[in-house]
Amino acid sequence: MAASADQAWALFGAGVQAVLEAWPALQIAVENSFGGAHSREKALWLGGAVRDYFFQNADLERDEVEDFLADIMSTEFDTLVEDGSLPQVSQQLQTMFRYCQSGEEPLLREFITQMSQKQKDVKAVEAQTVNQTNDDSDQEEEIDGGDEEMEVTDSRETPALPCGAQTGPSSATSLASLGHEAAEDGWIVIQRKKK
């Protein structure tokens, strides 16, 4: 019986990794190196951290798991997950954990298979999006002639738009108060969150 329990826990670790690899928010953060040069290593570490979190806390509520994941995404990947996926990922992890606790290996294996398929679907959508983006930029180059220069402004010259400010006609007065240059050419500088 102990070998079966050990096997279930090993399957849980594989399942955690499958859920995380099928999570678009994490995969986007990794692909775009939001976590820095070691984003892929951090994603692998996250799998172990989630597994350990469940092992150390057997009776977790969904919001506790959501908070844990949101905190790691924010601190390690400089990403705020606002796509509504945190409750779903949390539920998936908790479902697998319950299967593991009750020794339901067939259900756990089936769940992992489903997550692996979802991971393939996520990667297919990412590839399709990249292809569409490349096609769009090719079309823009053909329309523009491809020889147009871009103007780059130092962020210290133009103030950033404060949090909660809206763009559009109603924000013209707030842009005017930030600096005449920002309102004049229509460009607004958004600065990256500082660590």
PDB file of C-alpha atoms in Angstrom:
ATOM      1  CA  MET A   1       0.000   0.000   0.000  1.00  0.00           C
ATOM      2  CA  ALA A   2       2.894   2.384   0.748  1.00  0.00           C
ATOM      3  CA  ALA A   3       4.301   1.941  -2.777  1.00  0.00           C
ATOM      4  CA  SER A   4       0.898   2.905  -4.178  1.00  0.00           C
ATOM      5  CA  ALA A   5       0.780   6.043  -2.006  1.00  0.00           C
ATOM      6  CA  ASP A   6       4.311   7.009  -3.090  1.00  0.00           C
ATOM      7  CA  GLN A   7       3.301   6.476  -6.709  1.00  0.00           C
ATOM      8  CA  ALA A   8       0.215   8.675  -6.221  1.00  0.00           C
ATOM      9  CA  TRP A   9       2.381  11.462  -4.760  1.00  0.00           C
ATOM     10  CA  ALA A  10       4.796  11.177  -7.684  1.00  0.00           C
ATOM     11  CA  LEU A  11       1.818  11.406 -10.036  1.00  0.00           C
ATOM     12  CA  PHE A  12       0.638  14.486  -8.161  1.00  0.00           C
ATOM     13  CA  GLY A  13       3.991  16.165  -8.851  1.00  0.00           C
ATOM     14  CA  ALA A  14       3.674  15.316 -12.549  1.00  0.00           C
ATOM     15  CA  GLY A  15       0.096  16.599 -12.506  1.00  0.00           C
ATOM     16  CA  VAL A  16       1.126  19.906 -10.937  1.00  0.00           C
ATOM     17  CA  GLN A  17       3.685  20.378 -13.685  1.00  0.00           C
ATOM     18  CA  ALA A  18       1.057  19.530 -16.345  1.00  0.00           C
ATOM     19  CA  VAL A  19      -1.422  22.050 -14.902  1.00  0.00           C
ATOM     20  CA  LEU A  20       1.224  24.785 -14.779  1.00  0.00           C
ATOM     21  CA  GLU A  21       2.389  24.055 -18.319  1.00  0.00           C
ATOM     22  CA  ALA A  22      -1.224  24.347 -19.519  1.00  0.00           C
ATOM     23  CA  TRP A  23      -1.713  27.689 -17.730  1.00  0.00           C
ATOM     24  CA  PRO A  24      -1.545  30.409 -20.420  1.00  0.00           C
ATOM     25  CA  ALA A  25      -0.722  33.235 -17.969  1.00  0.00           C
ATOM     26  CA  LEU A  26       2.376  31.423 -16.710  1.00  0.00           C
ATOM     27  CA  GLN A  27       3.439  30.336 -20.183  1.00  0.00           C
ATOM     28  CA  ILE A  28       3.174  33.900 -21.508  1.00  0.00           C
ATOM     29  CA  ALA A  29       5.255  35.128 -18.562  1.00  0.00           C
ATOM     30  CA  VAL A  30       7.885  32.467 -19.273  1.00  0.00           C
ATOM     31  CA  GLU A  31       7.962  32.986 -23.052  1.00  0.00           C
ATOM     32  CA  ASN A  32       8.376  36.746 -22.626  1.00  0.00           C
ATOM     33  CA  SER A  33      10.945  36.390 -19.806  1.00  0.00           C
ATOM     34  CA  PHE A  34       8.861  38.381 -17.328  1.00  0.00           C
ATOM     35  CA  GLY A  35      10.772  36.540 -14.611  1.00  0.00           C
ATOM     36  CA  GLY A  36      14.113  37.587 -16.036  1.00  0.00           C
ATOM     37  CA  ALA A  37      16.733  35.482 -17.762  1.00  0.00           C
ATOM     38  CA  HIS A  38      15.865  32.456 -15.617  1.00  0.00           C
ATOM     39  CA  SER A  39      12.106  32.408 -16.281  1.00  0.00           C
ATOM     40  CA  ARG A  40      12.089  28.768 -17.414  1.00  0.00           C
ATOM     41  CA  GLU A  41      13.983  27.661 -14.322  1.00  0.00           C
ATOM     42  CA  LYS A  42      11.548  29.613 -12.158  1.00  0.00           C
ATOM     43  CA  ALA A  43       8.617  27.854 -13.837  1.00  0.00           C
ATOM     44  CA  LEU A  44      10.160  24.471 -13.011  1.00  0.00           C
ATOM     45  CA  TRP A  45      10.820  25.633  -9.455  1.00  0.00           C
ATOM     46  CA  LEU A  46       7.174  26.754  -9.217  1.00  0.00           C
ATOM     47  CA  GLY A  47       6.024  23.177  -9.846  1.00  0.00           C
ATOM     48  CA  GLY A  48       8.037  21.944  -6.860  1.00  0.00           C
ATOM     49  CA  ALA A  49       6.930  24.874  -4.709  1.00  0.00           C
ATOM     50  CA  VAL A  50       3.250  24.181  -5.440  1.00  0.00           C
ATOM     51  CA  ARG A  51       3.693  20.465  -4.731  1.00  0.00           C
ATOM     52  CA  ASP A  52       5.417  21.238  -1.424  1.00  0.00           C
ATOM     53  CA  TYR A  53       2.752  23.802  -0.534  1.00  0.00           C
ATOM     54  CA  PHE A  54       0.056  21.134  -0.868  1.00  0.00           C
ATOM     55  CA  PHE A  55       2.115  18.547   1.043  1.00  0.00           C
ATOM     56  CA  GLN A  56       2.656  20.930   3.943  1.00  0.00           C
ATOM     57  CA  ASN A  57      -0.958  22.180   4.040  1.00  0.00           C
ATOM     58  CA  ALA A  58      -3.368  19.281   3.622  1.00  0.00           C
ATOM     59  CA  ASP A  59      -6.608  21.249   4.049  1.00  0.00           C
ATOM     60  CA  LEU A  60      -6.259  24.253   1.730  1.00  0.00           C
ATOM     61  CA  GLU A  61      -9.131  26.458   0.597  1.00  0.00           C
ATOM     62  CA  ARG A  62      -9.311  27.576  -3.024  1.00  0.00           C
ATOM     63  CA  ASP A  63      -8.663  31.233  -2.175  1.00  0.00           C
ATOM     64  CA  GLU A  64      -5.509  30.247  -0.251  1.00  0.00           C
ATOM     65  CA  VAL A  65      -4.147  28.482  -3.327  1.00  0.00           C
ATOM     66  CA  GLU A  66      -5.143  31.447  -5.520  1.00  0.00           C
ATOM     67  CA  ASP A  67      -3.344  33.867  -3.192  1.00  0.00           C
ATOM     68  CA  PHE A  68      -0.254  31.646  -3.148  1.00  0.00           C
ATOM     69  CA  LEU A  69      -0.127  31.465  -6.956  1.00  0.00           C
ATOM     70  CA  ALA A  70      -0.879  35.186  -7.381  1.00  0.00           C
ATOM     71  CA  ASP A  71       1.887  36.080  -4.936  1.00  0.00           C
ATOM     72  CA  ILE A  72       4.455  33.934  -6.754  1.00  0.00           C
ATOM     73  CA  MET A  73       3.405  35.262 -10.165  1.00  0.00           C
ATOM     74  CA  SER A  74       3.779  38.806  -8.859  1.00  0.00           C
ATOM     75  CA  THR A  75       7.093  38.389  -7.050  1.00  0.00           C
ATOM     76  CA  GLU A  76       8.871  35.923  -9.327  1.00  0.00           C
ATOM     77  CA  PHE A  77       7.402  36.784 -12.753  1.00  0.00           C
ATOM     78  CA  ASP A  78       6.446  40.452 -12.218  1.00  0.00           C
ATOM     79  CA  THR A  79       2.968  39.512 -13.477  1.00  0.00           C
ATOM     80  CA  LEU A  80      -0.504  40.317 -12.197  1.00  0.00           C
ATOM     81  CA  VAL A  81      -2.882  37.572 -13.310  1.00  0.00           C
ATOM     82  CA  GLU A  82      -6.152  39.279 -14.167  1.00  0.00           C
ATOM     83  CA  ASP A  83      -7.518  36.905 -16.807  1.00  0.00           C
ATOM     84  CA  GLY A  84      -9.696  34.958 -14.366  1.00  0.00           C
ATOM     85  CA  SER A  85      -7.537  31.848 -14.597  1.00  0.00           C
ATOM     86  CA  LEU A  86      -6.404  31.732 -10.953  1.00  0.00           C
ATOM     87  CA  PRO A  87      -9.641  30.136  -9.646  1.00  0.00           C
ATOM     88  CA  GLN A  88      -9.555  27.557 -12.443  1.00  0.00           C
ATOM     89  CA  VAL A  89      -5.907  26.599 -11.896  1.00  0.00           C
ATOM     90  CA  SER A  90      -6.483  26.482  -8.140  1.00  0.00           C
ATOM     91  CA  GLN A  91      -9.476  24.180  -8.582  1.00  0.00           C
ATOM     92  CA  GLN A  92      -7.513  21.879 -10.897  1.00  0.00           C
ATOM     93  CA  LEU A  93      -4.696  21.575  -8.379  1.00  0.00           C
ATOM     94  CA  GLN A  94      -7.114  20.879  -5.535  1.00  0.00           C
ATOM     95  CA  THR A  95      -8.945  18.232  -7.562  1.00  0.00           C
ATOM     96  CA  MET A  96      -5.685  16.418  -8.244  1.00  0.00           C
ATOM     97  CA  PHE A  97      -4.688  16.699  -4.601  1.00  0.00           C
ATOM     98  CA  ARG A  98      -7.968  15.083  -3.504  1.00  0.00           C
ATOM     99  CA  TYR A  99      -7.416  12.259  -6.015  1.00  0.00           C
ATOM    100  CA  CYS A 100      -3.943  11.786  -4.592  1.00  0.00           C
ATOM    101  CA  GLN A 101      -5.125  11.810  -0.969  1.00  0.00           C
ATOM    102  CA  SER A 102      -7.806   9.216  -1.670  1.00  0.00           C
ATOM    103  CA  GLY A 103      -5.454   7.037  -3.745  1.00  0.00           C
ATOM    104  CA  GLU A 104      -7.495   7.325  -6.947  1.00  0.00           C
ATOM    105  CA  GLU A 105      -4.632   6.807  -9.364  1.00  0.00           C
ATOM    106  CA  PRO A 106      -6.791   6.095 -12.461  1.00  0.00           C
ATOM    107  CA  LEU A 107      -8.612   9.428 -12.037  1.00  0.00           C
ATOM    108  CA  LEU A 108      -5.307  11.193 -11.391  1.00  0.00           C
ATOM    109  CA  ARG A 109      -3.768   9.683 -14.539  1.00  0.00           C
ATOM    110  CA  GLU A 110      -6.808  10.673 -16.600  1.00  0.00           C
ATOM    111  CA  PHE A 111      -6.643  14.228 -15.244  1.00  0.00           C
ATOM    112  CA  ILE A 112      -2.946  14.485 -16.119  1.00  0.00           C
ATOM    113  CA  THR A 113      -3.712  13.259 -19.642  1.00  0.00           C
ATOM    114  CA  GLN A 114      -6.386  15.948 -20.008  1.00  0.00           C
ATOM    115  CA  MET A 115      -3.962  18.616 -18.801  1.00  0.00           C
ATOM    116  CA  SER A 116      -1.304  17.409 -21.243  1.00  0.00           C
ATOM    117  CA  GLN A 117      -3.816  17.750 -24.088  1.00  0.00           C
ATOM    118  CA  LYS A 118      -4.738  21.229 -22.879  1.00  0.00           C
ATOM    119  CA  GLN A 119      -1.027  22.101 -22.851  1.00  0.00           C
ATOM    120  CA  LYS A 120      -0.790  21.102 -26.517  1.00  0.00           C
ATOM    121  CA  ASP A 121      -3.827  23.269 -27.266  1.00  0.00           C
ATOM    122  CA  VAL A 122      -2.230  26.244 -25.470  1.00  0.00           C
ATOM    123  CA  LYS A 123       0.983  25.838 -27.471  1.00  0.00           C
ATOM    124  CA  ALA A 124      -1.014  25.583 -30.729  1.00  0.00           C
ATOM    125  CA  VAL A 125      -2.865  28.828 -29.932  1.00  0.00           C
ATOM    126  CA  GLU A 126       0.447  30.542 -29.064  1.00  0.00           C
ATOM    127  CA  ALA A 127       1.974  29.422 -32.372  1.00  0.00           C
ATOM    128  CA  GLN A 128      -1.088  30.601 -34.276  1.00  0.00           C
ATOM    129  CA  THR A 129      -0.961  33.986 -32.517  1.00  0.00           C
ATOM    130  CA  VAL A 130       2.735  34.379 -33.349  1.00  0.00           C
ATOM    131  CA  ASN A 131       2.061  33.536 -37.000  1.00  0.00           C
ATOM    132  CA  GLN A 132      -0.810  36.044 -37.167  1.00  0.00           C
ATOM    133  CA  THR A 133       1.346  38.721 -35.546  1.00  0.00           C
ATOM    134  CA  ASN A 134       4.120  38.084 -38.061  1.00  0.00           C
ATOM    135  CA  ASP A 135       1.617  38.211 -40.935  1.00  0.00           C
ATOM    136  CA  ASP A 136       0.186  41.491 -39.620  1.00  0.00           C
ATOM    137  CA  SER A 137       3.625  43.090 -39.318  1.00  0.00           C
ATOM    138  CA  ASP A 138       4.510  41.928 -42.848  1.00  0.00           C
ATOM    139  CA  GLN A 139       1.332  43.557 -44.153  1.00  0.00           C
ATOM    140  CA  GLU A 140       2.102  46.779 -42.268  1.00  0.00           C
ATOM    141  CA  GLU A 141       5.592  46.885 -43.771  1.00  0.00           C
ATOM    142  CA  GLU A 142       4.125  46.488 -47.255  1.00  0.00           C
ATOM    143  CA  ILE A 143       1.628  49.287 -46.627  1.00  0.00           C
ATOM    144  CA  ASP A 144       4.125  51.644 -44.992  1.00  0.00           C
ATOM    145  CA  GLY A 145       6.934  50.781 -47.319  1.00  0.00           C
ATOM    146  CA  GLY A 146       8.987  49.461 -44.403  1.00  0.00           C
ATOM    147  CA  ASP A 147      11.389  52.445 -44.443  1.00  0.00           C
ATOM    148  CA  GLU A 148       9.657  54.599 -41.851  1.00  0.00           C
ATOM    149  CA  GLU A 149      11.742  55.658 -38.853  1.00  0.00           C
ATOM    150  CA  MET A 150      10.473  55.415 -35.305  1.00  0.00           C
ATOM    151  CA  GLU A 151      10.973  58.145 -32.745  1.00  0.00           C
ATOM    152  CA  VAL A 152      12.109  56.959 -29.334  1.00  0.00           C
ATOM    153  CA  THR A 153      11.738  59.251 -26.345  1.00  0.00           C
ATOM    154  CA  ASP A 154      13.554  58.936 -23.072  1.00  0.00           C
ATOM    155  CA  SER A 155      11.028  58.143 -20.298  1.00  0.00           C
ATOM    156  CA  ARG A 156      12.572  60.863 -18.138  1.00  0.00           C
ATOM    157  CA  GLU A 157      11.458  63.506 -20.645  1.00  0.00           C
ATOM    158  CA  THR A 158       7.787  62.532 -20.689  1.00  0.00           C
ATOM    159  CA  PRO A 159       5.971  61.761 -17.446  1.00  0.00           C
ATOM    160  CA  ALA A 160       4.156  58.467 -17.041  1.00  0.00           C
ATOM    161  CA  LEU A 161       0.383  58.259 -16.866  1.00  0.00           C
ATOM    162  CA  PRO A 162      -0.628  57.639 -13.241  1.00  0.00           C
ATOM    163  CA  CYS A 163      -2.438  54.466 -12.232  1.00  0.00           C
ATOM    164  CA  GLY A 164      -6.177  54.643 -12.746  1.00  0.00           C
ATOM    165  CA  ALA A 165      -5.950  57.445 -15.316  1.00  0.00           C
ATOM    166  CA  GLN A 166      -7.894  56.885 -18.485  1.00  0.00           C
ATOM    167  CA  THR A 167      -6.914  57.759 -21.993  1.00  0.00           C
ATOM    168  CA  GLY A 168      -9.282  59.507 -24.334  1.00  0.00           C
ATOM    169  CA  PRO A 169     -11.028  62.861 -24.503  1.00  0.00           C
ATOM    170  CA  SER A 170     -11.871  62.933 -20.787  1.00  0.00           C
ATOM    171  CA  SER A 171      -8.197  62.563 -19.894  1.00  0.00           C
ATOM    172  CA  ALA A 172      -6.970  65.561 -21.879  1.00  0.00           C
ATOM    173  CA  THR A 173      -6.939  67.744 -18.784  1.00  0.00           C
ATOM    174  CA  SER A 174      -4.966  65.202 -16.760  1.00  0.00           C
ATOM    175  CA  LEU A 175      -2.466  64.818 -19.595  1.00  0.00           C
ATOM    176  CA  ALA A 176      -2.086  68.577 -19.740  1.00  0.00           C
ATOM    177  CA  SER A 177      -1.241  68.623 -16.063  1.00  0.00           C
ATOM    178  CA  LEU A 178       1.372  65.871 -16.574  1.00  0.00           C
ATOM    179  CA  GLY A 179       3.223  67.625 -19.332  1.00  0.00           C
ATOM    180  CA  HIS A 180       2.517  69.417 -22.555  1.00  0.00           C
ATOM    181  CA  GLU A 181       4.637  67.002 -24.658  1.00  0.00           C
ATOM    182  CA  ALA A 182       2.628  63.924 -23.661  1.00  0.00           C
ATOM    183  CA  ALA A 183      -0.693  65.431 -24.725  1.00  0.00           C
ATOM    184  CA  GLU A 184       0.680  67.097 -27.843  1.00  0.00           C
ATOM    185  CA  ASP A 185       1.877  64.008 -29.697  1.00  0.00           C
ATOM    186  CA  GLY A 186      -0.630  61.584 -28.154  1.00  0.00           C
ATOM    187  CA  TRP A 187       1.977  59.233 -26.719  1.00  0.00           C
ATOM    188  CA  ILE A 188       1.797  58.100 -23.109  1.00  0.00           C
ATOM    189  CA  VAL A 189       4.757  56.448 -21.393  1.00  0.00           C
ATOM    190  CA  ILE A 190       3.960  53.374 -19.308  1.00  0.00           C
ATOM    191  CA  GLN A 191       6.810  52.397 -17.026  1.00  0.00           C
ATOM    192  CA  ARG A 192       7.563  48.890 -15.838  1.00  0.00           C
ATOM    193  CA  LYS A 193       6.993  48.073 -12.167  1.00  0.00           C
ATOM    194  CA  LYS A 194      10.219  48.567 -10.223  1.00  0.00           C
ATOM    195  CA  LYS A 195      11.498  45.746  -8.035  1.00  0.00           C
TER     196      LYS A 195
END
